[in-house]
CSV table of C-alpha atoms in Angstrom, one decimal:
chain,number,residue,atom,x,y,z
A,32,UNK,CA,0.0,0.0,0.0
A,33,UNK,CA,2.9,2.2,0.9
A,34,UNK,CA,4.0,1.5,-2.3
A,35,UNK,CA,1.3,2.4,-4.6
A,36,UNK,CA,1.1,5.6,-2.6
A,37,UNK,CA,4.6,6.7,-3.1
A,38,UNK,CA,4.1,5.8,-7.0
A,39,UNK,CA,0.7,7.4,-6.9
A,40,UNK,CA,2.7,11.0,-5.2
A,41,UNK,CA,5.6,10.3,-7.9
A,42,UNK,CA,2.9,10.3,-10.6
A,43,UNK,CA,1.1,13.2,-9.6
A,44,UNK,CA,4.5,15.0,-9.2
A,45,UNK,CA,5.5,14.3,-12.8
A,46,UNK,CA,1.9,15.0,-13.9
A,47,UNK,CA,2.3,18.6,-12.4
A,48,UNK,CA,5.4,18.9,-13.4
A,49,UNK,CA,6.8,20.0,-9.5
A,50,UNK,CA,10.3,19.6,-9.0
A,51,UNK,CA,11.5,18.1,-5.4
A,52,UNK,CA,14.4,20.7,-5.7
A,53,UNK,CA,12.4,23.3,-6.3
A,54,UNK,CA,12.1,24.7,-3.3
A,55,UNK,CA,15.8,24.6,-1.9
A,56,UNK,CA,16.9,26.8,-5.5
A,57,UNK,CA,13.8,29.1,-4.5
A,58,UNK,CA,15.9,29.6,-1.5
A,59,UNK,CA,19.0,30.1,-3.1
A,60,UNK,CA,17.5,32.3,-5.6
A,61,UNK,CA,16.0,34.6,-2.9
A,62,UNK,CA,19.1,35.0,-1.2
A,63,UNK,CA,21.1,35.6,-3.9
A,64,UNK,CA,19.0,38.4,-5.3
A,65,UNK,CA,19.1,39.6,-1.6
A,66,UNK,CA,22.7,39.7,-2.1
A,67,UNK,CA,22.8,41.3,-5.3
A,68,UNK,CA,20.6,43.8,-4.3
A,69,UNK,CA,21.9,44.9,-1.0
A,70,UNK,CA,25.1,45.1,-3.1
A,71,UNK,CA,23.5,47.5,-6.1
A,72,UNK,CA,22.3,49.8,-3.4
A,73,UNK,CA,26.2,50.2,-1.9
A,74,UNK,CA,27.6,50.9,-5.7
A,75,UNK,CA,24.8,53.2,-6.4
A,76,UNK,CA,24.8,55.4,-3.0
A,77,UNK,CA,29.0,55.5,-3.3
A,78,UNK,CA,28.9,56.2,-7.0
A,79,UNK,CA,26.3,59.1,-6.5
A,80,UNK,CA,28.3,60.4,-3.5
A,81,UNK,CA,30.9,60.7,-5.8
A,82,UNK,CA,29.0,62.1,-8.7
A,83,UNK,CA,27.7,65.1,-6.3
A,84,UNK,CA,31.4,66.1,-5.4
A,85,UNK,CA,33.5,65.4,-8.8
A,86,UNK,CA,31.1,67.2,-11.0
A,87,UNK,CA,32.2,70.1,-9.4
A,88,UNK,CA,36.0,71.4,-8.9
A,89,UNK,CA,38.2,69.3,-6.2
A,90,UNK,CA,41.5,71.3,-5.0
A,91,UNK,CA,44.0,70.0,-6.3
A,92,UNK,CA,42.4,67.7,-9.2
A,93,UNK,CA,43.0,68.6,-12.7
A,94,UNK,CA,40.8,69.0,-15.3
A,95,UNK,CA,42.3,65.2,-16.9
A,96,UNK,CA,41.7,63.6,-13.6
A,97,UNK,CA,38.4,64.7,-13.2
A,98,UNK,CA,37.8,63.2,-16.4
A,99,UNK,CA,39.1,60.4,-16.1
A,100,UNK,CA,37.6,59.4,-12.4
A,101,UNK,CA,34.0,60.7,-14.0
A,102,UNK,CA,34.4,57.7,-16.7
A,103,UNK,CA,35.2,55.3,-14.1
A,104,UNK,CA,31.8,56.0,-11.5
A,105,UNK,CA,30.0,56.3,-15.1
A,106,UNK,CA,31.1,52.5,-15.4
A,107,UNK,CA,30.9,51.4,-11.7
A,108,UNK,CA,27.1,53.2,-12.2
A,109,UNK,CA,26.5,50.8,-14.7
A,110,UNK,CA,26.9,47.8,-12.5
A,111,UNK,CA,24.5,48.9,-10.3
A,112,UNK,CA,22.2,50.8,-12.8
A,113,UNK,CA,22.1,48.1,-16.6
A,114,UNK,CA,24.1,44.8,-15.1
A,115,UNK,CA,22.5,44.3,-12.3
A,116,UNK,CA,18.5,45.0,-13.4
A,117,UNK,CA,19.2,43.2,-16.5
A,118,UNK,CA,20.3,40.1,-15.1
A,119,UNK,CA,17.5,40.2,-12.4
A,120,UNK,CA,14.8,40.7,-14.9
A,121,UNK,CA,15.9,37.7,-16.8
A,122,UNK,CA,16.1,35.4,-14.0
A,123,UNK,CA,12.6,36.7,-13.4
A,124,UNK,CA,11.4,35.9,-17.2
A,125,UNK,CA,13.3,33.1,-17.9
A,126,UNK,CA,12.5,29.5,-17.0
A,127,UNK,CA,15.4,27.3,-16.0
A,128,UNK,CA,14.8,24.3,-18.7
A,129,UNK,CA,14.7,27.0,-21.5
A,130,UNK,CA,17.5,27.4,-24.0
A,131,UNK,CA,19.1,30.3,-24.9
A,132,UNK,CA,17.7,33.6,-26.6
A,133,UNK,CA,18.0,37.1,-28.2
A,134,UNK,CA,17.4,38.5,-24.9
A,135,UNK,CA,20.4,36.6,-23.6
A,136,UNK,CA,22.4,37.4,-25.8
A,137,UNK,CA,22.0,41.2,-25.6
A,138,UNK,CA,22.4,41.0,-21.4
A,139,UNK,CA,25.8,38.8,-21.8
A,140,UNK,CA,27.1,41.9,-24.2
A,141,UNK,CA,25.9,44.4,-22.0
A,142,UNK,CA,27.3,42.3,-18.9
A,143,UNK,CA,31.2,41.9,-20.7
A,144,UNK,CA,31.1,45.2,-21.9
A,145,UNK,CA,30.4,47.2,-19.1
A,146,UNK,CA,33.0,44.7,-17.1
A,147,UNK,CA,36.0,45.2,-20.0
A,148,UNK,CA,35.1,49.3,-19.7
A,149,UNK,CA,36.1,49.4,-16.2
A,150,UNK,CA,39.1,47.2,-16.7
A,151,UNK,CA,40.3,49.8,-19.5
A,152,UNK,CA,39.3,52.8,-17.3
A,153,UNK,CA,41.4,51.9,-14.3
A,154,UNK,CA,44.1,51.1,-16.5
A,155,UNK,CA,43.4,54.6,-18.0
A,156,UNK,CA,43.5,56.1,-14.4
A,157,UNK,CA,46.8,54.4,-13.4
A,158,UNK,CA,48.5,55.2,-16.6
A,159,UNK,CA,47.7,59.4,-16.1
A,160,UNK,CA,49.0,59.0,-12.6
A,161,UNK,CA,52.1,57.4,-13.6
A,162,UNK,CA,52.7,60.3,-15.8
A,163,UNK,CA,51.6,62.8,-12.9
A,164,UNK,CA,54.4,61.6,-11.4
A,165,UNK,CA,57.0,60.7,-13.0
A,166,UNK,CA,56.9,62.8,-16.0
A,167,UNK,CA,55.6,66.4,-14.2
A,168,UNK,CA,56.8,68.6,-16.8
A,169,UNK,CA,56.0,66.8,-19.8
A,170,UNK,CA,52.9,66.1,-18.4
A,171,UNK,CA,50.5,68.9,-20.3
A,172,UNK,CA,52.5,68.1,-23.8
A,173,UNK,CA,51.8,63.8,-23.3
A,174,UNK,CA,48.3,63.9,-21.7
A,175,UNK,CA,46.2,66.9,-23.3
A,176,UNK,CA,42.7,67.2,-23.0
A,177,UNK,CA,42.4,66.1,-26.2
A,178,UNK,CA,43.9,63.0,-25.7
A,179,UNK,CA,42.5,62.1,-22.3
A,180,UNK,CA,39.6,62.4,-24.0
A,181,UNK,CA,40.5,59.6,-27.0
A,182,UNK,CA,42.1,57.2,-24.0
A,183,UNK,CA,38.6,57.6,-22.3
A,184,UNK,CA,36.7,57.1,-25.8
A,185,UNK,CA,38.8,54.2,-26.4
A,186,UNK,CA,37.9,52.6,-23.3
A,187,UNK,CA,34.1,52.8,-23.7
A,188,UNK,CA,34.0,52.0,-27.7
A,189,UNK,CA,36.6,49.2,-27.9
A,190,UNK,CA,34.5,46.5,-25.5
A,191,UNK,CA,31.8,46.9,-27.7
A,192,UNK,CA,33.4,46.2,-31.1
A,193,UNK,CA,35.8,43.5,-29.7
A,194,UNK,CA,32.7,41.8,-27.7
A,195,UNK,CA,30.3,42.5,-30.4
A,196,UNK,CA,30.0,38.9,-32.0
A,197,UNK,CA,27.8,38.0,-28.2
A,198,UNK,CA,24.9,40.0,-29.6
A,199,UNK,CA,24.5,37.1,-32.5
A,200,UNK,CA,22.4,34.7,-31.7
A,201,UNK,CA,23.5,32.1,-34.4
A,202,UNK,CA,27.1,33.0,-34.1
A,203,UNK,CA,30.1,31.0,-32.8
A,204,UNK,CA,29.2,32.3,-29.3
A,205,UNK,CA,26.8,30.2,-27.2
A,206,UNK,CA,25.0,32.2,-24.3
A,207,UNK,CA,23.3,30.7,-21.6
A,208,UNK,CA,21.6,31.6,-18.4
A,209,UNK,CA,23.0,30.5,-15.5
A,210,UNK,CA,20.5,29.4,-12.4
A,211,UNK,CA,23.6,29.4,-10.1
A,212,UNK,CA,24.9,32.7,-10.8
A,213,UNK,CA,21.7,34.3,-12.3
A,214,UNK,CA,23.6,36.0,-14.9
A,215,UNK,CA,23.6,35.0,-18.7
A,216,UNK,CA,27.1,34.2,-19.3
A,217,UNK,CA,28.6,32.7,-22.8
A,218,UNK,CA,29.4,29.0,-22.8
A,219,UNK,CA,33.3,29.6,-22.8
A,220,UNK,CA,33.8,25.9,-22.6
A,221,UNK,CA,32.6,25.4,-26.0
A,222,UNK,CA,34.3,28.4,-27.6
A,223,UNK,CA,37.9,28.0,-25.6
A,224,UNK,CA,39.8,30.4,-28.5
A,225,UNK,CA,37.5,32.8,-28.3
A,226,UNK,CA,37.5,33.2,-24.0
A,227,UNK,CA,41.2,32.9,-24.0
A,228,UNK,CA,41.5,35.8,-26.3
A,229,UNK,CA,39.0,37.7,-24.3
A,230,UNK,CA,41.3,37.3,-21.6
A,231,UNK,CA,44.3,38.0,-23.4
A,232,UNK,CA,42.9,41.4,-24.8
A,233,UNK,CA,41.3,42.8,-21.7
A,234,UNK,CA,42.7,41.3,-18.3
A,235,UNK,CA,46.1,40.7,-19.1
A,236,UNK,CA,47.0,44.1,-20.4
A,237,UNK,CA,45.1,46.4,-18.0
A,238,UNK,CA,46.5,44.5,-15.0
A,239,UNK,CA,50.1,44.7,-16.8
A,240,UNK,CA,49.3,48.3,-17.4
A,241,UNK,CA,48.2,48.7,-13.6
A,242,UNK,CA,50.5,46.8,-12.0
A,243,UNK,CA,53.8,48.4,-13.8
A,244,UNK,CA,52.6,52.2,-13.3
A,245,UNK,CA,51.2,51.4,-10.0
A,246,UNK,CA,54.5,50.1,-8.8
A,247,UNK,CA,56.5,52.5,-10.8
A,248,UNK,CA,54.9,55.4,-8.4
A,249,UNK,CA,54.8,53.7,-5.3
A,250,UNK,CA,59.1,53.2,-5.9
A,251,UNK,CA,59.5,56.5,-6.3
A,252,UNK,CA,56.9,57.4,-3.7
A,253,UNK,CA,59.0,55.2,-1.5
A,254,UNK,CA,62.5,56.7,-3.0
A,255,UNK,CA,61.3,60.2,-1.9
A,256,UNK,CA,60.8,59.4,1.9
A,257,UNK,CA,64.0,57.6,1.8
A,258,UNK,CA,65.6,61.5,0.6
A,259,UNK,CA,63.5,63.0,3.2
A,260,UNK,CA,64.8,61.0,5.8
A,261,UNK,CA,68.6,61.9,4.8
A,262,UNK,CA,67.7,65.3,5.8
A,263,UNK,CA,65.7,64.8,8.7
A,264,UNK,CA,62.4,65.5,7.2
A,265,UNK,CA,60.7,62.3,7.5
A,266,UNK,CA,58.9,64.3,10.8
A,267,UNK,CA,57.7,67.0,8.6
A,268,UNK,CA,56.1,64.5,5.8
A,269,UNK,CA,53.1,63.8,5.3
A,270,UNK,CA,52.0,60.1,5.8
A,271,UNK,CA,53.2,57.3,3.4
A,272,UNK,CA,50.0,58.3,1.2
A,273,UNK,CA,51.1,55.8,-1.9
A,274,UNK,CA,51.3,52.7,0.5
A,275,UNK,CA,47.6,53.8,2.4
A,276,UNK,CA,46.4,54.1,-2.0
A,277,UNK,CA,48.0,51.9,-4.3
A,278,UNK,CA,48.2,48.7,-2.4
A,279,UNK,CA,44.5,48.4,-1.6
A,280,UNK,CA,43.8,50.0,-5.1
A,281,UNK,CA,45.7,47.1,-6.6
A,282,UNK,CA,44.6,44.4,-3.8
A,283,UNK,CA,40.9,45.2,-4.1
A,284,UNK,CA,41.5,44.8,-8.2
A,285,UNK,CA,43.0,41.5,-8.5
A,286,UNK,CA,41.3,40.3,-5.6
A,287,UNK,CA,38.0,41.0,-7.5
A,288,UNK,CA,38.6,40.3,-10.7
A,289,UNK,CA,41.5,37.3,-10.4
A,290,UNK,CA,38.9,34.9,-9.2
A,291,UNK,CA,36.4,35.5,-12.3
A,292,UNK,CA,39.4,35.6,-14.9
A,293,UNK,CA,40.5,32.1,-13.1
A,294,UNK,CA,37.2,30.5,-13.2
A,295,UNK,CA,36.5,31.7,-17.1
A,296,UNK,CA,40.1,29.7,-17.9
A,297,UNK,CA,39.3,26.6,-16.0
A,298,UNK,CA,35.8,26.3,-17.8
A,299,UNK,CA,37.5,26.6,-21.7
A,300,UNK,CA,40.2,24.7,-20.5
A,301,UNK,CA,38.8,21.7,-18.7
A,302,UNK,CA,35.0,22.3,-19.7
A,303,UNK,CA,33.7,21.4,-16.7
A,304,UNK,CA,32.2,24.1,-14.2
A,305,UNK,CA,32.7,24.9,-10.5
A,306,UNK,CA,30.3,24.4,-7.8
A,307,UNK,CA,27.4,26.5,-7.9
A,308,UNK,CA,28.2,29.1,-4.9
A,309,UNK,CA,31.6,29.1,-6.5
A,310,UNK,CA,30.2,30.7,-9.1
A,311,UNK,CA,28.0,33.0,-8.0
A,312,UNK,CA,30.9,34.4,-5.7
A,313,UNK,CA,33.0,34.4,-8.7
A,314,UNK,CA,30.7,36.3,-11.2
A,315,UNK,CA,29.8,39.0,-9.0
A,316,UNK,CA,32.9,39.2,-7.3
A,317,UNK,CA,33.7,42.0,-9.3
A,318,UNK,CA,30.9,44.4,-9.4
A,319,UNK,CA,32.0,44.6,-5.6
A,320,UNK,CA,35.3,46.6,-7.2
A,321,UNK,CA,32.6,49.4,-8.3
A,322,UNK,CA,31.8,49.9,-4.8
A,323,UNK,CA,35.7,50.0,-3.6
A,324,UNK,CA,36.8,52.0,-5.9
A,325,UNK,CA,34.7,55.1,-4.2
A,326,UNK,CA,36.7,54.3,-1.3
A,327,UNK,CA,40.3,53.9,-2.2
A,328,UNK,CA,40.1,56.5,-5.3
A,329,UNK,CA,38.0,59.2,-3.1
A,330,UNK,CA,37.3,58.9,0.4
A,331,UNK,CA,41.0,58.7,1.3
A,332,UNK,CA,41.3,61.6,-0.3
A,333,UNK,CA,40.8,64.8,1.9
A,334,UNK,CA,39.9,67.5,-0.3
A,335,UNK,CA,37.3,64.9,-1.6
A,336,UNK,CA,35.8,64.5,2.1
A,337,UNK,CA,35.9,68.4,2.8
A,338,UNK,CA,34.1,69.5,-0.7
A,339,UNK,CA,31.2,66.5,0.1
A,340,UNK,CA,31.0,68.4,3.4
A,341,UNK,CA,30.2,71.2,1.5
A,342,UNK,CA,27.5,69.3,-1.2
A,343,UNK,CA,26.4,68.0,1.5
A,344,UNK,CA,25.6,71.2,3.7
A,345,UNK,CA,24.5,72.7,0.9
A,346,UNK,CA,21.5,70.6,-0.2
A,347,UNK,CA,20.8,70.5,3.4
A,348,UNK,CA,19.7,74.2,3.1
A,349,UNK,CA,18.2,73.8,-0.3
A,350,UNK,CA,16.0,71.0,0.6
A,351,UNK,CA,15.8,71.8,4.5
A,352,UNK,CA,16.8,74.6,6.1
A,353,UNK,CA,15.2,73.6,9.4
A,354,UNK,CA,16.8,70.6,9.9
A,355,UNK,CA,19.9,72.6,9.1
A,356,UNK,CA,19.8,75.1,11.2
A,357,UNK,CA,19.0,72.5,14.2
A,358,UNK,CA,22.1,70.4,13.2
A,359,UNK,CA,24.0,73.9,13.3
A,360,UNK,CA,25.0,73.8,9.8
A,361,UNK,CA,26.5,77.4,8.4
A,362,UNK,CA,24.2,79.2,6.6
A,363,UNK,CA,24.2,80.1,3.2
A,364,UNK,CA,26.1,82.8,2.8
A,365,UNK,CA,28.8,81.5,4.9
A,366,UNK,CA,28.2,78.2,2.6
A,367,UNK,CA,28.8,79.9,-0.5
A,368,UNK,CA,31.4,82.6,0.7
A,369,UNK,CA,33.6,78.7,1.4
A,370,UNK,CA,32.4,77.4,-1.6
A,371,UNK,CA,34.1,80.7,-3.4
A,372,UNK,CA,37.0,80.2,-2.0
A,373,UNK,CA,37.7,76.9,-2.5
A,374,UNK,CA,37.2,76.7,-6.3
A,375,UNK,CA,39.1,80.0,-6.5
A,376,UNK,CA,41.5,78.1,-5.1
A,377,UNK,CA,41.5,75.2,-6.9
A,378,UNK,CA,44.5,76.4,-9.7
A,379,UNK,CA,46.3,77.8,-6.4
A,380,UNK,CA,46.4,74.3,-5.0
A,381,UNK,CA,47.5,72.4,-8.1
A,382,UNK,CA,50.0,74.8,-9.2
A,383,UNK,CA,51.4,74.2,-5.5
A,384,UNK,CA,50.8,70.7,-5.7
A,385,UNK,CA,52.7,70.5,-9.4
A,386,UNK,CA,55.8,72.1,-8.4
A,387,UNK,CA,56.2,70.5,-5.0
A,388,UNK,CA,56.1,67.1,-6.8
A,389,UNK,CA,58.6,68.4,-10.2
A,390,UNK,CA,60.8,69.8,-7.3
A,391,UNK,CA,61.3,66.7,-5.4
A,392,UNK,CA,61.3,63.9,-8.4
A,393,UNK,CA,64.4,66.6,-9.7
A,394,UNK,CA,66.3,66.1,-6.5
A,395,UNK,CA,65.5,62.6,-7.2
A,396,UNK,CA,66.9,62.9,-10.5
């Protein structure tokens, strides 16, 4: 009897077409949107933090960097703002059992493209800073504002043109949607040429490109102190600021973005794929970088901090002036009397800031 009621259950079950696993990946499906959620509202609060103060003058931020750090929260944004909504709508739309689709196709391109712009925009970033450095008085003859512009151009229309062949559904790229990482991802285990090359054209340069220039200026970051020291200045300089920036800048990048790279090989090589948290950690893994790189490129950074004081003060008195006057915030004029000064300034502190650094790396010399 036991029997023909455990066949009778199994019947019904395939009848219905209920799946006993169902609802263990309902759970793992809620909590990974949880996760990817609570994570798109960190990239987008940091990223329009940074928006507020960086579309406005910074002392002691040229017109290049400004730029250049506007293209990379433009492409952290877009984690938070196209990857992430994307992906969740499909996993939303899209049945496990079905096979893949135009509408997969487009979110994987949107997916590698955004990823490969913000691996060529902080390779961007670290190469103007290692001509900041060490190249002070070439530096408006290499990096004019025309061709900051091209470098920044080149790093938002090469992804699409290199990754274009993902849009296709019928071409030698198969695109799938993934149920452990709810992402639609191409099948690099089928096309093993083509992943490798992705690799080989996006990772391996911009972390060669990071890793030599981001070295290059922590040496002669650490070669100054060391002449400082000689004449007993060590006291009266400033914190070892290139240590406190570039190794987390460069930790937080490979640490990110290593583990995905790794995992993309293994499947083209081996074509076989990793266990299913394995993968989810892996594939989102680096959107996390969008969120870090509002810390390490500008909350360290103190004339960053004091101008958000300002945005921030301000919109308190544009929006409520109450609440600003019982948190004892200056009032407006005082607000915009600071406000005057500090942009007036801005020139002031960069022409300082220039000829401290040419002056030193000379000595160097």
């Amino acid at each position: 009897m036991w029997t023909a009621l455990n066949l009778s259950a199994a019947d019904d079950s395939n009848l219905t077409g209920a799946d006993p696993r169902r609802p263990q990946e309902l759970d793992h499906r809620s909590l990974k949107v949880s996760i990817i959620v609570a994570l798109g509202v960190m990239i987008t609060l940091g990223n329009v933090a940074v928006l507020l103060v960086i579309t406005s003058s910074v002392a002691g931020w040229s017109r290049n960097s400004r730029y250049l750090l506007l293209s990379l929260t433009a492409a952290d944004s877009a984690f938070a703002l196209l990857v992430m909504p994307l992906n969740l709508w499909v996993s939303l739309l899209k049945d496990y059992t079905e096979g893949p689709d135009v509408l997969c196709h487009l979110v994987a391109f949107c997916n590698a493209t955004v990823y490969s712009t913000c691996m060529y925009t902080l390779a961007t970033i670290s190469l103007e800073r290692y001509v900041a450095v060490l190249y002070p008085l070439q530096y408006s003859t290499l990096l004019t504002r025309r061709r900051t512009l091209l470098l920044i151009a080149f790093a938002w229309g090469f992804p699409p043109c290199l990754l274009s062949p993902i849009t296709f559904p019928d071409s030698i790229i198969e695109v799938h949607f993934s149920a452990a990482s709810l992402v639609c991802n191409p099948s690099y285990s089928t096309n093993m040429g083509y992943s490798l090359s992705l690799t080989c054209f996006i990772f391996f340069p911009c972390s060669l490109v990071m890793t030599y220039a981001n070295l290059r200026v922590w040496c002669a970051a650490k070669m100054q102190r060391l002449r400082l020291r000689q004449y007993d200045c060590a006291r009266r300089s400033r914190h070892n600021v290139a240590s406190r920036v570039l190794v987390p800048v460069m930790a937080a990048y490979y640490a990110c973005w290593t583990p995905c790279m790794a995992v993309m090989i293994y499947n083209a090589v081996t074509g076989s794929t990793v266990p299913e948290w394995v993968e989810f950690v892996v594939v989102w893994l680096p959107t996390s970088n969008g969120f870090l790189n509002c810390i390490f490129y500008f909350w360290i950074n103190r004339s960053f901090r004091r101008k958000f004081h300002l945005v921030l003060q301000r919109l308190t008195l544009a929006l409520c002036p109450k609440l600003a006057d019982a948190l004892g915030c200056c009032s407006a004029a005082e607000t915009q009397f600071v406000s005057g000064i500090m942009d007036n300034n801005n020139s002031v502190h960069e022409r300082s800031a220039s000829v401290s650094s040419t002056c030193t790396l000379l000595s160097l010399a």
